[in-house]
Amino acid sequence: GAVVSQHPSRVICKSGTSVKIECRSLDFQATTMFWYRQFPKQSLMLMATSNEGSKATYEQGVEKDKFLINHASLTLSTLTVTSAHPEDSSFYICSASPSASGWGEQFFGPGTRLTVL
Amino acid sequence: DAKTTQPTSMDCAEGRAANLPCNHSTISGNEYVYWYRQIHSQGPQYIIHGLKNNETNEMASLIITEDRKSSTLILPHATLRDTAVYYCWAGGTSYGKLTFGQGTILTVHP
């Protein structure tokens, strides 16, 4: 199956700093990638849709100025958590799909665990 | 997307079949049923999907009722590594946008 990677897998930062998370599709191109957030013991919550070459689409309640998304190429999307605070501590996961697999078969990255002190 | 309802948790003995139900009574005619699972602290993993016919792959079987209002994911010989949260999703209009419910926590016991 298709492979999606994320970097870093784990990051600890001080409150007020910015953190960038990368999501890469390793063996396919993805014009669209998705970013999710998951708090402990909860389900995944879709944050935004990342579109290559255009602005991301954010879900209701997600601050676009706080969670900056850049989809610079067909294999890379980045999520930057700006001025991170402890409440931003969460498990961030991206997904993408090769168009030939159909849009419903999403391949997920391994996730990035962010801890803000 | 159709609203889905799944039991909160289920247990299964190792080596036995695990049957995970999902109710999606509001599913429309062009919406597929997808199953994913998430092992602790990992990203979700696609398992299987179907429209109206039963489907089988190397991981599982998917049984969809004739009226398509519910489905069952079957892991034929559960192993300890199948312990995970299993998510059922039914949709067809939002390209790639998956909205996850709470899923079913499946615990496979030795």
PDB file of C-alpha atoms in Angstrom:
ATOM      1  CA  GLY A   1       0.000   0.000   0.000  1.00  0.00           C
ATOM      2  CA  ALA A   2       0.887   3.663  -0.241  1.00  0.00           C
ATOM      3  CA  VAL A   3       3.084   5.133   2.467  1.00  0.00           C
ATOM      4  CA  VAL A   4       2.672   8.435   4.263  1.00  0.00           C
ATOM      5  CA  SER A   5       5.358   9.664   6.623  1.00  0.00           C
ATOM      6  CA  GLN A   6       5.385  12.374   9.235  1.00  0.00           C
ATOM      7  CA  HIS A   7       8.231  14.237  10.843  1.00  0.00           C
ATOM      8  CA  PRO A   8       8.917  14.619  13.649  1.00  0.00           C
ATOM      9  CA  SER A   9       7.247  11.724  15.420  1.00  0.00           C
ATOM     10  CA  ARG A  10       7.449  13.495  18.731  1.00  0.00           C
ATOM     11  CA  VAL A  11       8.207  17.087  19.709  1.00  0.00           C
ATOM     12  CA  ILE A  12       8.348  18.931  23.000  1.00  0.00           C
ATOM     13  CA  CYS A  13       8.409  22.698  22.928  1.00  0.00           C
ATOM     14  CA  LYS A  14       8.036  25.672  25.205  1.00  0.00           C
ATOM     15  CA  SER A  15       4.879  27.699  25.306  1.00  0.00           C
ATOM     16  CA  GLY A  16       4.915  30.507  22.772  1.00  0.00           C
ATOM     17  CA  THR A  17       7.120  28.815  20.224  1.00  0.00           C
ATOM     18  CA  SER A  18       6.094  27.565  16.793  1.00  0.00           C
ATOM     19  CA  VAL A  19       6.319  23.979  15.666  1.00  0.00           C
ATOM     20  CA  LYS A  20       6.317  22.671  12.101  1.00  0.00           C
ATOM     21  CA  ILE A  21       5.100  19.173  11.262  1.00  0.00           C
ATOM     22  CA  GLU A  22       5.768  17.626   7.869  1.00  0.00           C
ATOM     23  CA  CYS A  23       3.583  15.131   6.051  1.00  0.00           C
ATOM     24  CA  ARG A  24       4.992  13.370   3.015  1.00  0.00           C
ATOM     25  CA  SER A  25       3.525  10.902   0.562  1.00  0.00           C
ATOM     26  CA  LEU A  26       6.487   8.677  -0.192  1.00  0.00           C
ATOM     27  CA  ASP A  27       5.440   6.755  -3.262  1.00  0.00           C
ATOM     28  CA  PHE A  28       2.574   8.684  -4.744  1.00  0.00           C
ATOM     29  CA  GLN A  29       1.450  12.201  -5.470  1.00  0.00           C
ATOM     30  CA  ALA A  30      -1.361  13.759  -3.522  1.00  0.00           C
ATOM     31  CA  THR A  31      -3.088  16.945  -4.564  1.00  0.00           C
ATOM     32  CA  THR A  32      -5.059  16.803  -1.347  1.00  0.00           C
ATOM     33  CA  MET A  33      -3.950  15.910   2.146  1.00  0.00           C
ATOM     34  CA  PHE A  34      -5.872  16.066   5.397  1.00  0.00           C
ATOM     35  CA  TRP A  35      -4.804  17.064   8.892  1.00  0.00           C
ATOM     36  CA  TYR A  36      -6.392  15.594  12.004  1.00  0.00           C
ATOM     37  CA  ARG A  37      -5.931  16.168  15.702  1.00  0.00           C
ATOM     38  CA  GLN A  38      -6.571  13.620  18.421  1.00  0.00           C
ATOM     39  CA  PHE A  39      -6.741  14.300  22.141  1.00  0.00           C
ATOM     40  CA  PRO A  40      -6.255  11.460  24.646  1.00  0.00           C
ATOM     41  CA  LYS A  41      -9.075   8.933  24.695  1.00  0.00           C
ATOM     42  CA  GLN A  42     -10.910  10.793  21.968  1.00  0.00           C
ATOM     43  CA  SER A  43     -11.525  10.187  18.283  1.00  0.00           C
ATOM     44  CA  LEU A  44      -9.738  11.926  15.434  1.00  0.00           C
ATOM     45  CA  MET A  45     -11.011  15.384  14.579  1.00  0.00           C
ATOM     46  CA  LEU A  46     -10.518  16.743  11.086  1.00  0.00           C
ATOM     47  CA  MET A  47      -8.774  20.098  11.222  1.00  0.00           C
ATOM     48  CA  ALA A  48      -8.251  21.076   7.625  1.00  0.00           C
ATOM     49  CA  THR A  49      -7.927  20.023   4.020  1.00  0.00           C
ATOM     50  CA  SER A  50      -4.589  20.852   2.450  1.00  0.00           C
ATOM     51  CA  ASN A  51      -4.703  21.597  -1.274  1.00  0.00           C
ATOM     52  CA  GLU A  52      -1.590  21.686  -3.406  1.00  0.00           C
ATOM     53  CA  GLY A  53      -1.129  25.102  -4.932  1.00  0.00           C
ATOM     54  CA  SER A  54      -4.009  26.748  -3.140  1.00  0.00           C
ATOM     55  CA  LYS A  55      -5.208  27.735   0.291  1.00  0.00           C
ATOM     56  CA  ALA A  56      -6.169  25.155   2.835  1.00  0.00           C
ATOM     57  CA  THR A  57      -9.774  24.694   3.852  1.00  0.00           C
ATOM     58  CA  TYR A  58     -10.315  24.728   7.604  1.00  0.00           C
ATOM     59  CA  GLU A  59     -13.048  23.040   9.572  1.00  0.00           C
ATOM     60  CA  GLN A  60     -15.321  25.131  11.702  1.00  0.00           C
ATOM     61  CA  GLY A  61     -13.682  26.191  14.931  1.00  0.00           C
ATOM     62  CA  VAL A  62     -10.114  25.687  13.726  1.00  0.00           C
ATOM     63  CA  GLU A  63      -8.085  28.904  13.705  1.00  0.00           C
ATOM     64  CA  LYS A  64      -6.381  29.296  10.356  1.00  0.00           C
ATOM     65  CA  ASP A  65      -3.917  31.850  11.706  1.00  0.00           C
ATOM     66  CA  LYS A  66      -2.825  29.497  14.445  1.00  0.00           C
ATOM     67  CA  PHE A  67      -2.563  26.342  12.359  1.00  0.00           C
ATOM     68  CA  LEU A  68      -0.753  27.339   9.178  1.00  0.00           C
ATOM     69  CA  ILE A  69      -0.873  24.817   6.371  1.00  0.00           C
ATOM     70  CA  ASN A  70       1.364  24.884   3.329  1.00  0.00           C
ATOM     71  CA  HIS A  71       1.024  22.320   0.562  1.00  0.00           C
ATOM     72  CA  ALA A  72       4.153  23.212  -1.377  1.00  0.00           C
ATOM     73  CA  SER A  73       4.378  20.172  -3.614  1.00  0.00           C
ATOM     74  CA  LEU A  74       2.440  17.083  -4.602  1.00  0.00           C
ATOM     75  CA  THR A  75       4.236  15.063  -1.940  1.00  0.00           C
ATOM     76  CA  LEU A  76       4.578  17.471   0.970  1.00  0.00           C
ATOM     77  CA  SER A  77       2.209  19.313   3.265  1.00  0.00           C
ATOM     78  CA  THR A  78       3.288  21.103   6.416  1.00  0.00           C
ATOM     79  CA  LEU A  79       1.310  22.111   9.478  1.00  0.00           C
ATOM     80  CA  THR A  80       2.778  24.859  11.626  1.00  0.00           C
ATOM     81  CA  VAL A  81       1.355  25.364  15.091  1.00  0.00           C
ATOM     82  CA  THR A  82       2.113  29.003  15.825  1.00  0.00           C
ATOM     83  CA  SER A  83       2.588  30.350  19.343  1.00  0.00           C
ATOM     84  CA  ALA A  84       1.858  26.947  20.785  1.00  0.00           C
ATOM     85  CA  HIS A  85       0.252  26.668  24.207  1.00  0.00           C
ATOM     86  CA  PRO A  86      -0.277  23.673  26.484  1.00  0.00           C
ATOM     87  CA  GLU A  87      -3.830  23.217  25.199  1.00  0.00           C
ATOM     88  CA  ASP A  88      -2.352  22.566  21.743  1.00  0.00           C
ATOM     89  CA  SER A  89      -0.684  19.447  23.075  1.00  0.00           C
ATOM     90  CA  SER A  90      -2.159  16.642  21.022  1.00  0.00           C
ATOM     91  CA  PHE A  91      -1.541  13.876  18.499  1.00  0.00           C
ATOM     92  CA  TYR A  92      -1.488  15.330  14.987  1.00  0.00           C
ATOM     93  CA  ILE A  93      -2.074  12.989  12.056  1.00  0.00           C
ATOM     94  CA  CYS A  94      -2.141  13.561   8.319  1.00  0.00           C
ATOM     95  CA  SER A  95      -3.655  11.477   5.551  1.00  0.00           C
ATOM     96  CA  ALA A  96      -3.502  11.313   1.779  1.00  0.00           C
ATOM     97  CA  SER A  97      -4.711   9.105  -1.014  1.00  0.00           C
ATOM     98  CA  PRO A  98      -3.433   8.166  -4.440  1.00  0.00           C
ATOM     99  CA  SER A  99      -6.221   9.093  -6.794  1.00  0.00           C
ATOM    100  CA  ALA A 100      -6.266   5.602  -8.259  1.00  0.00           C
ATOM    101  CA  SER A 101      -7.251   4.118  -4.886  1.00  0.00           C
ATOM    102  CA  GLY A 102     -10.355   6.163  -4.607  1.00  0.00           C
ATOM    103  CA  TRP A 103     -10.857   9.010  -2.258  1.00  0.00           C
ATOM    104  CA  GLY A 104     -12.215   6.958   0.602  1.00  0.00           C
ATOM    105  CA  GLU A 105      -9.114   4.822   1.012  1.00  0.00           C
ATOM    106  CA  GLN A 106      -6.948   7.223   2.900  1.00  0.00           C
ATOM    107  CA  PHE A 107      -3.439   6.397   4.001  1.00  0.00           C
ATOM    108  CA  PHE A 108      -2.475   7.887   7.317  1.00  0.00           C
ATOM    109  CA  GLY A 109       0.860   8.983   8.625  1.00  0.00           C
ATOM    110  CA  PRO A 110       2.153   7.576  11.912  1.00  0.00           C
ATOM    111  CA  GLY A 111       1.280  10.771  13.747  1.00  0.00           C
ATOM    112  CA  THR A 112       3.216  13.475  15.583  1.00  0.00           C
ATOM    113  CA  ARG A 113       2.838  13.830  19.314  1.00  0.00           C
ATOM    114  CA  LEU A 114       3.180  17.454  20.351  1.00  0.00           C
ATOM    115  CA  THR A 115       3.749  18.379  23.963  1.00  0.00           C
ATOM    116  CA  VAL A 116       3.777  22.061  24.854  1.00  0.00           C
ATOM    117  CA  LEU A 117       5.267  22.868  28.224  1.00  0.00           C
TER     118      LEU A 117
ATOM    119  CA  ASP B   1     -22.004  11.414   5.267  1.00  0.00           C
ATOM    120  CA  ALA B   2     -24.291   9.046   7.108  1.00  0.00           C
ATOM    121  CA  LYS B   3     -24.324   8.950  10.885  1.00  0.00           C
ATOM    122  CA  THR B   4     -22.815   5.732  12.196  1.00  0.00           C
ATOM    123  CA  THR B   5     -23.376   3.980  15.494  1.00  0.00           C
ATOM    124  CA  GLN B   6     -21.000   1.387  16.922  1.00  0.00           C
ATOM    125  CA  PRO B   7     -20.769  -0.375  20.275  1.00  0.00           C
ATOM    126  CA  THR B   8     -18.291   1.269  22.596  1.00  0.00           C
ATOM    127  CA  SER B   9     -16.287  -1.863  23.261  1.00  0.00           C
ATOM    128  CA  MET B  10     -16.078  -5.564  22.488  1.00  0.00           C
ATOM    129  CA  ASP B  11     -13.968  -8.454  23.644  1.00  0.00           C
ATOM    130  CA  CYS B  12     -12.791 -11.438  21.660  1.00  0.00           C
ATOM    131  CA  ALA B  13     -10.705 -14.507  22.414  1.00  0.00           C
ATOM    132  CA  GLU B  14      -7.551 -14.981  20.415  1.00  0.00           C
ATOM    133  CA  GLY B  15      -8.104 -17.247  17.430  1.00  0.00           C
ATOM    134  CA  ARG B  16     -11.856 -16.684  17.369  1.00  0.00           C
ATOM    135  CA  ALA B  17     -13.737 -14.529  14.910  1.00  0.00           C
ATOM    136  CA  ALA B  18     -14.390 -10.931  15.883  1.00  0.00           C
ATOM    137  CA  ASN B  19     -17.653  -9.515  14.534  1.00  0.00           C
ATOM    138  CA  LEU B  20     -17.902  -5.750  14.789  1.00  0.00           C
ATOM    139  CA  PRO B  21     -21.280  -4.198  13.936  1.00  0.00           C
ATOM    140  CA  CYS B  22     -22.010  -0.745  12.592  1.00  0.00           C
ATOM    141  CA  ASN B  23     -25.347   0.911  12.089  1.00  0.00           C
ATOM    142  CA  HIS B  24     -25.655   3.432   9.263  1.00  0.00           C
ATOM    143  CA  SER B  25     -29.393   3.608   8.753  1.00  0.00           C
ATOM    144  CA  THR B  26     -29.314   6.980   6.984  1.00  0.00           C
ATOM    145  CA  ILE B  27     -26.862   5.867   4.309  1.00  0.00           C
ATOM    146  CA  SER B  28     -27.747   6.995   0.820  1.00  0.00           C
ATOM    147  CA  GLY B  29     -27.508   4.999  -2.361  1.00  0.00           C
ATOM    148  CA  ASN B  30     -24.111   6.201  -3.521  1.00  0.00           C
ATOM    149  CA  GLU B  31     -22.370   6.150  -0.166  1.00  0.00           C
ATOM    150  CA  TYR B  32     -19.790   3.515   0.621  1.00  0.00           C
ATOM    151  CA  VAL B  33     -19.055   1.897   3.947  1.00  0.00           C
ATOM    152  CA  TYR B  34     -15.429   2.112   5.044  1.00  0.00           C
ATOM    153  CA  TRP B  35     -13.671   0.522   7.982  1.00  0.00           C
ATOM    154  CA  TYR B  36     -10.471   1.739   9.574  1.00  0.00           C
ATOM    155  CA  ARG B  37      -8.667   0.767  12.731  1.00  0.00           C
ATOM    156  CA  GLN B  38      -6.246   2.596  14.985  1.00  0.00           C
ATOM    157  CA  ILE B  39      -3.774   0.742  17.111  1.00  0.00           C
ATOM    158  CA  HIS B  40      -2.716   2.689  20.176  1.00  0.00           C
ATOM    159  CA  SER B  41      -0.578   5.755  19.378  1.00  0.00           C
ATOM    160  CA  GLN B  42      -0.470   5.041  15.653  1.00  0.00           C
ATOM    161  CA  GLY B  43      -2.196   6.521  12.628  1.00  0.00           C
ATOM    162  CA  PRO B  44      -5.391   4.834  11.434  1.00  0.00           C
ATOM    163  CA  GLN B  45      -5.126   1.968   8.981  1.00  0.00           C
ATOM    164  CA  TYR B  46      -7.546   1.287   6.144  1.00  0.00           C
ATOM    165  CA  ILE B  47      -9.146  -2.145   6.385  1.00  0.00           C
ATOM    166  CA  ILE B  48     -11.866  -2.589   3.797  1.00  0.00           C
ATOM    167  CA  HIS B  49     -14.777  -0.889   2.090  1.00  0.00           C
ATOM    168  CA  GLY B  50     -17.917  -1.813   0.181  1.00  0.00           C
ATOM    169  CA  LEU B  51     -21.041  -0.436  -1.461  1.00  0.00           C
ATOM    170  CA  LYS B  52     -23.624  -3.205  -1.403  1.00  0.00           C
ATOM    171  CA  ASN B  53     -21.890  -6.504  -1.989  1.00  0.00           C
ATOM    172  CA  ASN B  54     -19.974  -8.379   0.645  1.00  0.00           C
ATOM    173  CA  GLU B  55     -16.263  -7.888   0.388  1.00  0.00           C
ATOM    174  CA  THR B  56     -13.229  -9.836   1.550  1.00  0.00           C
ATOM    175  CA  ASN B  57      -9.537  -9.060   1.558  1.00  0.00           C
ATOM    176  CA  GLU B  58      -6.486 -10.362   3.360  1.00  0.00           C
ATOM    177  CA  MET B  59      -7.389  -8.498   6.516  1.00  0.00           C
ATOM    178  CA  ALA B  60     -11.122  -8.907   6.938  1.00  0.00           C
ATOM    179  CA  SER B  61     -14.568  -9.486   5.502  1.00  0.00           C
ATOM    180  CA  LEU B  62     -17.316  -6.918   5.250  1.00  0.00           C
ATOM    181  CA  ILE B  63     -20.940  -7.989   5.329  1.00  0.00           C
ATOM    182  CA  ILE B  64     -23.476  -5.329   4.338  1.00  0.00           C
ATOM    183  CA  THR B  65     -27.166  -5.982   4.898  1.00  0.00           C
ATOM    184  CA  GLU B  66     -29.437  -5.965   1.902  1.00  0.00           C
ATOM    185  CA  ASP B  67     -31.063  -2.694   2.957  1.00  0.00           C
ATOM    186  CA  ARG B  68     -27.545  -1.284   3.561  1.00  0.00           C
ATOM    187  CA  LYS B  69     -28.559   0.110   6.917  1.00  0.00           C
ATOM    188  CA  SER B  70     -25.951  -1.838   8.797  1.00  0.00           C
ATOM    189  CA  SER B  71     -22.757  -3.763   8.270  1.00  0.00           C
ATOM    190  CA  THR B  72     -20.447  -6.116  10.109  1.00  0.00           C
ATOM    191  CA  LEU B  73     -16.690  -6.252   9.944  1.00  0.00           C
ATOM    192  CA  ILE B  74     -15.373  -9.751  10.498  1.00  0.00           C
ATOM    193  CA  LEU B  75     -11.830 -10.554  11.566  1.00  0.00           C
ATOM    194  CA  PRO B  76     -11.865 -14.319  11.007  1.00  0.00           C
ATOM    195  CA  HIS B  77      -9.086 -15.310  13.388  1.00  0.00           C
ATOM    196  CA  ALA B  78      -8.375 -12.473  15.769  1.00  0.00           C
ATOM    197  CA  THR B  79      -4.875 -12.091  17.175  1.00  0.00           C
ATOM    198  CA  LEU B  80      -3.561  -9.968  20.023  1.00  0.00           C
ATOM    199  CA  ARG B  81      -2.277  -7.512  17.419  1.00  0.00           C
ATOM    200  CA  ASP B  82      -5.840  -6.860  16.318  1.00  0.00           C
ATOM    201  CA  THR B  83      -6.521  -5.055  19.592  1.00  0.00           C
ATOM    202  CA  ALA B  84      -7.402  -1.549  18.401  1.00  0.00           C
ATOM    203  CA  VAL B  85     -10.163   0.995  17.958  1.00  0.00           C
ATOM    204  CA  TYR B  86     -12.246   0.153  14.901  1.00  0.00           C
ATOM    205  CA  TYR B  87     -13.990   2.946  13.047  1.00  0.00           C
ATOM    206  CA  CYS B  88     -16.875   2.575  10.634  1.00  0.00           C
ATOM    207  CA  TRP B  89     -17.581   5.418   8.214  1.00  0.00           C
ATOM    208  CA  ALA B  90     -20.228   5.825   5.563  1.00  0.00           C
ATOM    209  CA  GLY B  91     -19.941   8.581   3.017  1.00  0.00           C
ATOM    210  CA  GLY B  92     -19.593   9.520  -0.575  1.00  0.00           C
ATOM    211  CA  THR B  93     -19.789  13.229  -1.133  1.00  0.00           C
ATOM    212  CA  SER B  94     -16.772  14.664   0.643  1.00  0.00           C
ATOM    213  CA  TYR B  95     -13.601  13.841  -1.220  1.00  0.00           C
ATOM    214  CA  GLY B  96     -11.347  12.082   1.260  1.00  0.00           C
ATOM    215  CA  LYS B  97     -12.805  13.864   4.256  1.00  0.00           C
ATOM    216  CA  LEU B  98     -13.324  11.212   6.877  1.00  0.00           C
ATOM    217  CA  THR B  99     -15.221  12.065  10.004  1.00  0.00           C
ATOM    218  CA  PHE B 100     -14.554   9.576  12.736  1.00  0.00           C
ATOM    219  CA  GLY B 101     -17.032   8.662  15.428  1.00  0.00           C
ATOM    220  CA  GLN B 102     -15.934   7.117  18.712  1.00  0.00           C
ATOM    221  CA  GLY B 103     -15.461   3.688  17.188  1.00  0.00           C
ATOM    222  CA  THR B 104     -15.384   0.301  18.916  1.00  0.00           C
ATOM    223  CA  ILE B 105     -12.543  -0.633  21.207  1.00  0.00           C
ATOM    224  CA  LEU B 106     -11.795  -4.265  20.402  1.00  0.00           C
ATOM    225  CA  THR B 107      -9.740  -6.124  22.974  1.00  0.00           C
ATOM    226  CA  VAL B 108      -8.433  -9.539  21.984  1.00  0.00           C
ATOM    227  CA  HIS B 109      -7.644 -11.737  24.977  1.00  0.00           C
ATOM    228  CA  PRO B 110      -5.159 -14.637  25.063  1.00  0.00           C
TER     229      PRO B 110
END
